[in-house]
Coordinates of C-alpha atoms and ligand atoms in Angstrom, one line a residue:
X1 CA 20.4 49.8 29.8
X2 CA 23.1 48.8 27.3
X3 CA 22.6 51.1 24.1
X4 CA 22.5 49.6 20.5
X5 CA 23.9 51.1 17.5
X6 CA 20.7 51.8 14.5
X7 CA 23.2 49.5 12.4
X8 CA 23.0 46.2 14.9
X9 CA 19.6 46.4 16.1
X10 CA 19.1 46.4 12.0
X11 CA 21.3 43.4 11.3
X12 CA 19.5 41.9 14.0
X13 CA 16.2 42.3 13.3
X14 CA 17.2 40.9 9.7
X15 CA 19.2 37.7 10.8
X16 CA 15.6 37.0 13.3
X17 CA 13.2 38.4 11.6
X18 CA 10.9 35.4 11.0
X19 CA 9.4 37.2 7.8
X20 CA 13.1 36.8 5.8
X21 CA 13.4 38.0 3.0
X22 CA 16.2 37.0 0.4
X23 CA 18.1 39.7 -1.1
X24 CA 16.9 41.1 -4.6
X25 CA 19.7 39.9 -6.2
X26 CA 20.7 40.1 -10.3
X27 CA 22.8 37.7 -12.1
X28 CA 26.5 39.5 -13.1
X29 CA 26.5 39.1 -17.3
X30 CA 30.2 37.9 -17.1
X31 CA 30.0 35.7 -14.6
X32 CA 30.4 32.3 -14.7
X33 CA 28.5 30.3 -12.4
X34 CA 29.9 26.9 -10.8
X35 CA 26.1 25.8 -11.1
X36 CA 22.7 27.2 -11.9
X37 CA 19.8 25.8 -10.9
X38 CA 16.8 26.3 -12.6
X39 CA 13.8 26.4 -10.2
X40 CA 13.5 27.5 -6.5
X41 CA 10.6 25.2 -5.4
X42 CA 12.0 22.7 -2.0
X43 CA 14.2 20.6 -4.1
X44 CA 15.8 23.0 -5.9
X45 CA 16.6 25.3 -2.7
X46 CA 18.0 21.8 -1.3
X47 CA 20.4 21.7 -3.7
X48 CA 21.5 24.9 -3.9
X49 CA 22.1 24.7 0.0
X50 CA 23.9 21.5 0.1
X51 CA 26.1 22.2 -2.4
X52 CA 27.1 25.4 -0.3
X53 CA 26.7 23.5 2.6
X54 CA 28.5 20.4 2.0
X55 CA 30.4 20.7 -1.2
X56 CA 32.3 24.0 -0.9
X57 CA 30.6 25.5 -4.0
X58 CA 29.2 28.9 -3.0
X59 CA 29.2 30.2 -6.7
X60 CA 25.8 29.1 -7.1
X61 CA 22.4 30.8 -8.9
X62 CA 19.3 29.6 -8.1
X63 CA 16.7 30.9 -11.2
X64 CA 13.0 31.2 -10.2
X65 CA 10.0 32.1 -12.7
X66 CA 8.2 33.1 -10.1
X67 CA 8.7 33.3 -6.6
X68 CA 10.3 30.9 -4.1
X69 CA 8.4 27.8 -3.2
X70 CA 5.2 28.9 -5.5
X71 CA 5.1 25.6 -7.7
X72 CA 4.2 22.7 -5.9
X73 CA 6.2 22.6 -2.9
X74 CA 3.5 25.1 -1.2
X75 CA 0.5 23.4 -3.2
X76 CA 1.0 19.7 -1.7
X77 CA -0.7 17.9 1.1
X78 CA 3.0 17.7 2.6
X79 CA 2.8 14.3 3.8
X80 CA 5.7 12.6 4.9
X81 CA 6.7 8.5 4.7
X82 CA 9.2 6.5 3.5
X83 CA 7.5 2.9 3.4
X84 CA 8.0 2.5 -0.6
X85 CA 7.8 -1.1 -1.9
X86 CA 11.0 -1.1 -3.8
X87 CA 15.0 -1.0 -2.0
X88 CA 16.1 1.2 -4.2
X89 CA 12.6 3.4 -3.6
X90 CA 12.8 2.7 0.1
X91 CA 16.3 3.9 0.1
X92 CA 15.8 7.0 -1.1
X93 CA 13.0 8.0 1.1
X94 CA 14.2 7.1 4.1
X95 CA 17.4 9.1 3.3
X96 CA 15.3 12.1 2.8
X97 CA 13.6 11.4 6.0
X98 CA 16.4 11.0 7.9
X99 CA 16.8 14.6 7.1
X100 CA 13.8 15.4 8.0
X101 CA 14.5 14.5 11.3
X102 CA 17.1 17.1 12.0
X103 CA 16.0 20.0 9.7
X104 CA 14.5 22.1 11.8
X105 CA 18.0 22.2 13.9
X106 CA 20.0 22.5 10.5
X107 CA 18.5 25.1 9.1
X108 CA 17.8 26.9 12.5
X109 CA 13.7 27.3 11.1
X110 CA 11.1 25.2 12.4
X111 CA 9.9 23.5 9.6
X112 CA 7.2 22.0 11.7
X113 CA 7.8 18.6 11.1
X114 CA 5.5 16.5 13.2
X115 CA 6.1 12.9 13.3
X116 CA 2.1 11.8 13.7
X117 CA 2.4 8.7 11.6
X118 CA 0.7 7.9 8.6
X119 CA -1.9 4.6 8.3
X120 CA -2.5 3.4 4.5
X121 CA -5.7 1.5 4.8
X122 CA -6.7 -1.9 2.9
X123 CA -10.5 -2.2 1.8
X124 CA -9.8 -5.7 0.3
X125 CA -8.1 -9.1 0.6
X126 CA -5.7 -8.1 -1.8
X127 CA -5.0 -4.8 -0.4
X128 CA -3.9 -6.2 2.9
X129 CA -1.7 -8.9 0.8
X130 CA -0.1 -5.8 -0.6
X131 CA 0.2 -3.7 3.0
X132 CA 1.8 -7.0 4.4
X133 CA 4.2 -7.6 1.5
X134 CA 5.1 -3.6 1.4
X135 CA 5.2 -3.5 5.2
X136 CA 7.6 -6.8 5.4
X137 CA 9.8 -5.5 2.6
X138 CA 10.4 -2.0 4.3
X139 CA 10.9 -3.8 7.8
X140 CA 13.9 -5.6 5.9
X141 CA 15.2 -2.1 4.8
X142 CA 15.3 -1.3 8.9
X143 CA 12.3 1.2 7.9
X144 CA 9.4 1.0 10.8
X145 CA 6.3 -0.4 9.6
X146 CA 3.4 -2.4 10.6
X147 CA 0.4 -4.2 9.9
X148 CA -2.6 -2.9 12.0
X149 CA -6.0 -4.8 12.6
X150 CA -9.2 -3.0 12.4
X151 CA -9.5 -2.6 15.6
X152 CA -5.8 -1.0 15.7
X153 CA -6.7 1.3 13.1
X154 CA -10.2 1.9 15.6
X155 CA -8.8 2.8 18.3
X156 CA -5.6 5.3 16.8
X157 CA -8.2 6.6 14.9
X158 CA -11.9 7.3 16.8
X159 CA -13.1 9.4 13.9
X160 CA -12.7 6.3 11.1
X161 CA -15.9 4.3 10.3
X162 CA -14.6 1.2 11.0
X163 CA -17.6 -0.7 11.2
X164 CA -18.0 -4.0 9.1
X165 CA -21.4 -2.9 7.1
X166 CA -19.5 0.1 5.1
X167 CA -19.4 -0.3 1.3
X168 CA -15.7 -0.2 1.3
X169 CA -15.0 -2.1 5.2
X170 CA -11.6 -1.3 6.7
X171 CA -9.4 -4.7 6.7
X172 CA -6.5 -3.2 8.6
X173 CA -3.5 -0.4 7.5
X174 CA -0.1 -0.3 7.5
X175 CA 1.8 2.1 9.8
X176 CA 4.5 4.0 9.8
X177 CA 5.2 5.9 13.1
X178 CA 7.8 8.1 12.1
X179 CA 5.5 9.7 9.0
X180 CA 4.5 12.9 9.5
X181 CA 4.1 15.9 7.8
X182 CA 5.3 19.4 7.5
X183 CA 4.8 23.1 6.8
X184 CA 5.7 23.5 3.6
X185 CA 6.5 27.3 2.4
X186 CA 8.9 26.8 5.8
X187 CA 10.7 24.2 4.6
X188 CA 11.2 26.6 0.7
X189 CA 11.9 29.7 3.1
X190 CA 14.0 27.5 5.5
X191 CA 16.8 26.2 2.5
X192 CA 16.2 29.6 1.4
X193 CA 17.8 31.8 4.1
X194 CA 20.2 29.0 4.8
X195 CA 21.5 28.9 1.0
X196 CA 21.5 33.2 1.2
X197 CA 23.6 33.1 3.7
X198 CA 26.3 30.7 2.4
X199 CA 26.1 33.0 -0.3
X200 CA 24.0 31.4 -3.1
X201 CA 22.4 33.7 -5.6
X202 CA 18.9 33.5 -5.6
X203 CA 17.2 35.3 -8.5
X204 CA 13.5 35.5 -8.6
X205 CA 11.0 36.9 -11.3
X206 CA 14.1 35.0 -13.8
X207 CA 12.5 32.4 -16.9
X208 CA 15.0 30.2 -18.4
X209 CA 14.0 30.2 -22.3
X210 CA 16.6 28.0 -23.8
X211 CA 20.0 26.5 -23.2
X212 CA 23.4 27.9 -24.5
X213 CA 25.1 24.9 -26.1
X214 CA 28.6 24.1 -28.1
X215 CA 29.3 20.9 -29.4
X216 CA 26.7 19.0 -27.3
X217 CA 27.5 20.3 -23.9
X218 CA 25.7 23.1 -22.2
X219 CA 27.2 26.7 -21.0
X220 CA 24.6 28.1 -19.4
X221 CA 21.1 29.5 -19.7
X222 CA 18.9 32.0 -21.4
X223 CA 16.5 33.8 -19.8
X224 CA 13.9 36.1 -20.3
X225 CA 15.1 38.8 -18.0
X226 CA 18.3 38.7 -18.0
X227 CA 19.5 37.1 -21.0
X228 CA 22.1 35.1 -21.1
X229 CA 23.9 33.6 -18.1
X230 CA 27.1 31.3 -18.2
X231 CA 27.5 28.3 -15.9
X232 CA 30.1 25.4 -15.9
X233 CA 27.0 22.8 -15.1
X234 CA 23.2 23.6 -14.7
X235 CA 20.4 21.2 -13.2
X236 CA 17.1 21.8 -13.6
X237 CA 14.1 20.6 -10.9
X238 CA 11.1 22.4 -12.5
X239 CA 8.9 19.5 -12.2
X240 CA 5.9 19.7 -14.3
X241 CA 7.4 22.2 -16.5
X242 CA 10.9 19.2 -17.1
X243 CA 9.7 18.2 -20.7
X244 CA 9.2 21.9 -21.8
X245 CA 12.8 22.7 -20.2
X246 CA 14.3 19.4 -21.9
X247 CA 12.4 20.2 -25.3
X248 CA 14.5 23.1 -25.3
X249 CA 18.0 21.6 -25.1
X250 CA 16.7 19.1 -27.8
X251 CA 15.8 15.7 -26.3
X252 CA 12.6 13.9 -24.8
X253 CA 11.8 12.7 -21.1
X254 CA 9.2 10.0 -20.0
X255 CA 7.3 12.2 -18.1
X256 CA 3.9 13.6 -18.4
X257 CA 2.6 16.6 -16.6
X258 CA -1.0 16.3 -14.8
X259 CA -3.1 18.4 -12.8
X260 CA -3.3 17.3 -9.0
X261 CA -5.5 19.1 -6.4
X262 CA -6.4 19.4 -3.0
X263 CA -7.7 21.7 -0.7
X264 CA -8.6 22.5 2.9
X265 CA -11.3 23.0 5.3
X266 CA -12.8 25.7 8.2
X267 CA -10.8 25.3 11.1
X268 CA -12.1 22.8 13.6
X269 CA -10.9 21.4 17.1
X270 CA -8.5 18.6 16.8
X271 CA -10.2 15.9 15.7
X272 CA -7.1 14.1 14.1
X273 CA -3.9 13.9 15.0
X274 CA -2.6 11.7 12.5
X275 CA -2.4 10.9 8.4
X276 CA -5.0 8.3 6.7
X277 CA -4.6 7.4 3.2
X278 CA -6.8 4.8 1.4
X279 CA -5.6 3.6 -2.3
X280 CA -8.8 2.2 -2.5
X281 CA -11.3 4.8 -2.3
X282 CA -8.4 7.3 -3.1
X283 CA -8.6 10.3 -0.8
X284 CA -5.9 11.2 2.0
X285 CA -6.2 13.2 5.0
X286 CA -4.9 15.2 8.0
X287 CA -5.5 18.2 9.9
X288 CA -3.0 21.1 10.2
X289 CA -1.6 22.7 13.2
X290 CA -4.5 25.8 12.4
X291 CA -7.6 23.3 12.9
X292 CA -8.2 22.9 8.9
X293 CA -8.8 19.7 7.0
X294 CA -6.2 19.4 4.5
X295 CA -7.4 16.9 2.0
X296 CA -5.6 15.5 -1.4
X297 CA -7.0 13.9 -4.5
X298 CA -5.6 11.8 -7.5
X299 CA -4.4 13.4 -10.7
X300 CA -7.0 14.6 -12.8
X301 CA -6.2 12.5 -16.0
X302 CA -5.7 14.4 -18.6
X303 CA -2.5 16.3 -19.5
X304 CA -1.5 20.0 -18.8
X305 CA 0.3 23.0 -17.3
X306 CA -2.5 25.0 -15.7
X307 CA -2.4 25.0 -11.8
X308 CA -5.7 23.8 -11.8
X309 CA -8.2 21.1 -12.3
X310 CA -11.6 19.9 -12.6
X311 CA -14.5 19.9 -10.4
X312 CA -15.5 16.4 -10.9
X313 CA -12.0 15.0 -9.5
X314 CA -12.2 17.1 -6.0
X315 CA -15.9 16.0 -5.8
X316 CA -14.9 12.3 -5.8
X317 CA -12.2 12.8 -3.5
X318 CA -14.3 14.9 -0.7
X319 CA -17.1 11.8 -1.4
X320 CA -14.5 9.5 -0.8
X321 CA -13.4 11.4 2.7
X322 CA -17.1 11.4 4.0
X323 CA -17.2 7.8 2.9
X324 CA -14.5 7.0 5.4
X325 CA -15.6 10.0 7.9
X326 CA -19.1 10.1 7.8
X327 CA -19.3 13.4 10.8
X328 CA -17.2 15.3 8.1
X329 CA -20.2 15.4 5.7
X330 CA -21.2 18.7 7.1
X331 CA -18.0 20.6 7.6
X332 CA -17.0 23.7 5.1
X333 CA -14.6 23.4 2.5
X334 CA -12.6 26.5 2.6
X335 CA -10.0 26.4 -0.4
X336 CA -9.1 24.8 -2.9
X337 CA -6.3 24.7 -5.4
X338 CA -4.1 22.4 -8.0
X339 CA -0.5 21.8 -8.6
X340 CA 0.9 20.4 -12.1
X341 CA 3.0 17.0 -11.3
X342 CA 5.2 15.5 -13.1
X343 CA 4.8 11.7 -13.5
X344 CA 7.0 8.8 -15.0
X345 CA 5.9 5.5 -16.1
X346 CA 7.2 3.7 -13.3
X347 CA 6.0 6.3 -10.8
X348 CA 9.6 6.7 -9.5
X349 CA 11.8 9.9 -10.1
X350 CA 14.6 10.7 -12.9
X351 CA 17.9 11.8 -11.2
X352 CA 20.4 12.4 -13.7
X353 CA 23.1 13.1 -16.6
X354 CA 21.6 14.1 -19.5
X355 CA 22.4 13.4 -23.7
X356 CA 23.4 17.4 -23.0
X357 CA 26.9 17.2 -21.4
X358 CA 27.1 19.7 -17.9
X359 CA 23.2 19.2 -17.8
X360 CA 21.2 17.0 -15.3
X361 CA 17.7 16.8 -14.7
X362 CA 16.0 15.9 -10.9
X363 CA 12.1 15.4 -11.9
X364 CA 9.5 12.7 -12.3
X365 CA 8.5 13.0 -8.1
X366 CA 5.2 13.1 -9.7
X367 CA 2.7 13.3 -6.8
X368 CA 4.8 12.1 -4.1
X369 CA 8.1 14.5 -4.1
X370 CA 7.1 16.6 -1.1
X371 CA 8.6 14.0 1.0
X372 CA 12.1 13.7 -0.6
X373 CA 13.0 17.4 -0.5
X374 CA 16.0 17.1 1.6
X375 CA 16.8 13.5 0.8
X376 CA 16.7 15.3 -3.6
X377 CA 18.6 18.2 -2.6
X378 CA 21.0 16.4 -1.0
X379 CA 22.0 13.6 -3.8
X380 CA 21.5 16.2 -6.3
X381 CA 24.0 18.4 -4.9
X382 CA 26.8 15.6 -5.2
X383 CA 25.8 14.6 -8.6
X384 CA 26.2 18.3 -9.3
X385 CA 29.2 18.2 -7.5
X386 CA 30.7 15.3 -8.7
X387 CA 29.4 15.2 -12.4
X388 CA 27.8 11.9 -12.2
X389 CA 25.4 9.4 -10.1
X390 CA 26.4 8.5 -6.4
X391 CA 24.9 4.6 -4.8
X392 CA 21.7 6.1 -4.3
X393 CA 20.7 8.1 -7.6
X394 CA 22.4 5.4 -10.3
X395 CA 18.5 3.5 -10.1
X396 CA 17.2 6.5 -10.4
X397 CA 18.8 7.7 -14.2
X398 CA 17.3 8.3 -17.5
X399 CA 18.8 4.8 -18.9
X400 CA 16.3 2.4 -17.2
X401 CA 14.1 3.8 -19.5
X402 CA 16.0 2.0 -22.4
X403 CA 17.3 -1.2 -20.4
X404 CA 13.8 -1.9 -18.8
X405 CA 14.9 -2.1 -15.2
X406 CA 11.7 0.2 -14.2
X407 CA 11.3 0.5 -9.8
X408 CA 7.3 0.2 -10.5
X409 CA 6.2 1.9 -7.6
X410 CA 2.5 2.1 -8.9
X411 CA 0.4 1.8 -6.3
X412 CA 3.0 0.0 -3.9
X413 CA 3.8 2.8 -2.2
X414 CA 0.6 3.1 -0.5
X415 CA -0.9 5.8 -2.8
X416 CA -2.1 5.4 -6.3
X417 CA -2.7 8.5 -8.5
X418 CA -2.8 7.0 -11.9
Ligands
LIG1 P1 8.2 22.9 -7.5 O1 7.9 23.3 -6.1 O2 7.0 22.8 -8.5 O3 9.3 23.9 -8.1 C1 9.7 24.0 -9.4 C2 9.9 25.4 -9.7 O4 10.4 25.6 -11.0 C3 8.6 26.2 -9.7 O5 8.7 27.2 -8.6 C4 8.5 26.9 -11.1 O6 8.0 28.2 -11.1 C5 10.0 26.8 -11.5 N1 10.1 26.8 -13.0 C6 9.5 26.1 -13.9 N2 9.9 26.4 -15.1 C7 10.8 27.4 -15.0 C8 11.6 28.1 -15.9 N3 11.5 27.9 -17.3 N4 12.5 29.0 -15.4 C9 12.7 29.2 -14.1 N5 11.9 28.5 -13.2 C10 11.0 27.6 -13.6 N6 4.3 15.0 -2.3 C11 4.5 14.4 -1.1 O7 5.5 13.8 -0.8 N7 3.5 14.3 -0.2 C12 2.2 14.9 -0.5 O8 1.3 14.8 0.4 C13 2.1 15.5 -1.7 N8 0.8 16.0 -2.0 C14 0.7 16.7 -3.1 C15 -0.6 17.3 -3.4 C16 -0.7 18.2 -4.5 C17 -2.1 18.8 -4.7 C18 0.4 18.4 -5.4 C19 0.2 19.3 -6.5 C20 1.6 17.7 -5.2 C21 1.7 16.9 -4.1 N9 3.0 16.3 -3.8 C22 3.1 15.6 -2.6 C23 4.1 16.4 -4.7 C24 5.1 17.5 -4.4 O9 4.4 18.7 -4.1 C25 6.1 17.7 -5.5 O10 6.7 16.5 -5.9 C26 7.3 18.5 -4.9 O11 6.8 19.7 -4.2 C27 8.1 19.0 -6.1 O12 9.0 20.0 -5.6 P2 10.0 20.7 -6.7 O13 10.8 21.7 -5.9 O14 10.6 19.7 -7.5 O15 8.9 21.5 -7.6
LIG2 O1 3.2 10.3 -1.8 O2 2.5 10.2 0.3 C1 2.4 10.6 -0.9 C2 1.3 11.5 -1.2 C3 0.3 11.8 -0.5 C4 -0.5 12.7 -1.2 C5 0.1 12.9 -2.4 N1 1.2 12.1 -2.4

């Protein structure tokens, strides 16, 4: 038998060792950074990557409060779509899931994207006006999508009361095959590694506190560990926590931070194998690769920045589930949990420069950024490249808010929170 030195064994065992951890690095004082990036949840890992990956810049910090991934990217209900309403919306996602589609074999770490389609039902006549108008709009944009009858929806889904004497009867659904959804602390640990090894510095347990800043443009950040550290150009993706970041380089955004929960189930046999959402009675639904129940709510509506929220909202949800799958009334809730989202007024995230020279701000995904992980990191990392907005992220900057042309996404996109 060939014989393996203690030192490659080792190195091997680390490079395959599904359990990776990152390297406990510390930030070097006189350093100056290329970029820092403030927040390791998914999109802010993205970034970090493709801006090694793609952009040559390997000089790179990635700054984490906590640890990787612990915000919302592992608290969602990881559903994946791209049938927005809007081009400029549509655009966007379906960027981000053309990603999807290869990540697995780009980062070498099965994400576990499974493409099990997602159905947005319609309760009323209006809400199958709005499914056909959304579902023709994203057919123009090349983006499959399709109208569904009741018996469709019946026979994808055996589990769905369909029947016409329901309080709330099921009209019909759009459909989007490719949909999906994903495992999400894979998809964090997956950009993770891949960033390590192109040499990004990824600092954990590191709280930015405040901004250095000379004559209106920013050098870098200070944090509560480590003090201060310099960086040609920093963007921040701290989602529900963007207003208390941009409070402290001195200006305001248009966003608002909510509570949004969800939570799972006991494990059961498969019983559905693919996503249903209803705007209507507002719940949404799919069941994970373990057997569990994984079931999402709207924003609780108050304001705040405690990963939690209130009974009353996951009690209305889990009524609206039972409403729509009356054999789930007697199966056990197992867990549940809240995230803190950050929402704009026109539902539709901010991409952009800032009144602060050298920084930018990726935030406003509200409750619907799981999806656009790769498709953020990737535009991100060119507008941090390139020092300003590329085809796809000039829609998406902080001056719509002053010249009014809003993407209202409210509700079009096949989900509505607020
Ligand atoms: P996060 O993962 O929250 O990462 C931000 C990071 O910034 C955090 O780790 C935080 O600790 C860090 N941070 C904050 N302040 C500082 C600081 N001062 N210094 C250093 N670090 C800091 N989206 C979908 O597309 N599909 C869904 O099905 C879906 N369901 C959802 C269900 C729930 C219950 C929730 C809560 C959200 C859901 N979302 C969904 C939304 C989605 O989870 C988010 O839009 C997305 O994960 C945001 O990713 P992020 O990397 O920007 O943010
Ligand atoms: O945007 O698809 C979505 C979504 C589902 C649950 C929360 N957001």
């Amino acid at each position: 038998m060939e014989k393996y030195s203690a030192f490659t064994l080792f190195a091997h065992a680390l490079k395959h060792h599904k359990n990776w951890q990152p390297v406990w690095r510390t930030p070097s004082p006189k350093k100056t950074y290329d970029v820092v990036i403030v927040g390791g949840g998914g999109h802010g890992l993205a970034t970090a990557y493709y801006l090694a990956k793609n952009h040559s810049l390997k000089n790179v910090a990635v700054l984490e409060k906590g640890y990787l991934g612990g915000g919302n990217t592992a608290r969602n209900t990881t559903i994946i779509r791209s049938n927005y309403l809007w081009d400029e919306a549509a655009c966007l996602y379906e960027h981000s899931m053309k990603l999807w589609e290869g990540l697995s074999n780009e980062l070498n770490y099965n994400v576990m994207f499974s493409q099990r389609g997602v159905l947005n039902l319609g309760h009323t006549l209006q809400c199958m006006r709005d499914i056909e108008r959304r579902v023709n709009a994203n057919r123009l944009n090349g983006i499959d999508s399709v109208v569904l009858s009741t018996k469709e929806v019946q026979k994808l889904v055996p589990a769905l009361d369909c029947s016409s004497n329901r309080r709330y009867p099921i009209l019909g659904a759009s459909w989007q095959p490719r949909a999906g959804i994903a495992r999400h602390d894979a998809v964090a640990w997956g950009y993770a590694r891949a960033a390590d090894a192109l040499g990004v510095d990824i600092i954990q347990g590191c709280t930015v506190e405040g901004f250095m800043l000379e004559n209106g443009a920013a050098t870098g950040v200070k944090t509560r560990e480590y003090g201060a550290i310099n960086a040609a150009r920093i963007g921040c993706v701290v989602a529900g926590n963007s207003s208390v970041l941009s409070s402290m380089a001195g200006f305001k955004l248009p966003i608002e931070s909510h509570p949004l929960q969800a939570s799972v189930s006991e494990p059961l046999k498969p019983v559905l194998d693919t996503v249903v959402m209803s705007n209507h009675v507002h719940a949404y639904i799919s069941q994970s690769d373990k057997g569990e129940l994984v079931i999402g709510a709207g924003i609780d509506g108050y304001n705040g920045y405690g990963q939690r929220g209130s009974y009353s909202t996951i009690e209305d949800t889990l009524r609206a589930i039972i409403e729509m799958f009356p054999s789930f009334s007697r199966v056990r809730m197992n867990r549940q949990w809240g995230g803190i989202v950050d929402t704009t007024p026109d539902a539709c995230p901010v991409i952009s420069e800032t009144p602060v020279k050298n920084l930018f701000f990726n935030c406003g995904w509200g409750t619907g950024g799981f999806k656009a992980t790769p498709g953020s990191g990737h535009v991100f990392s060119s507008m941090l490249s390139e020092g300003k907005a590329s085809m796809l992220t000039k829609p998406f900057s902080l001056e719509r808010f002053y010249t009014g042309a809003l993407i209202d996404e409210h509700g079009a996109a096949g989900v509505a929170h607020s």
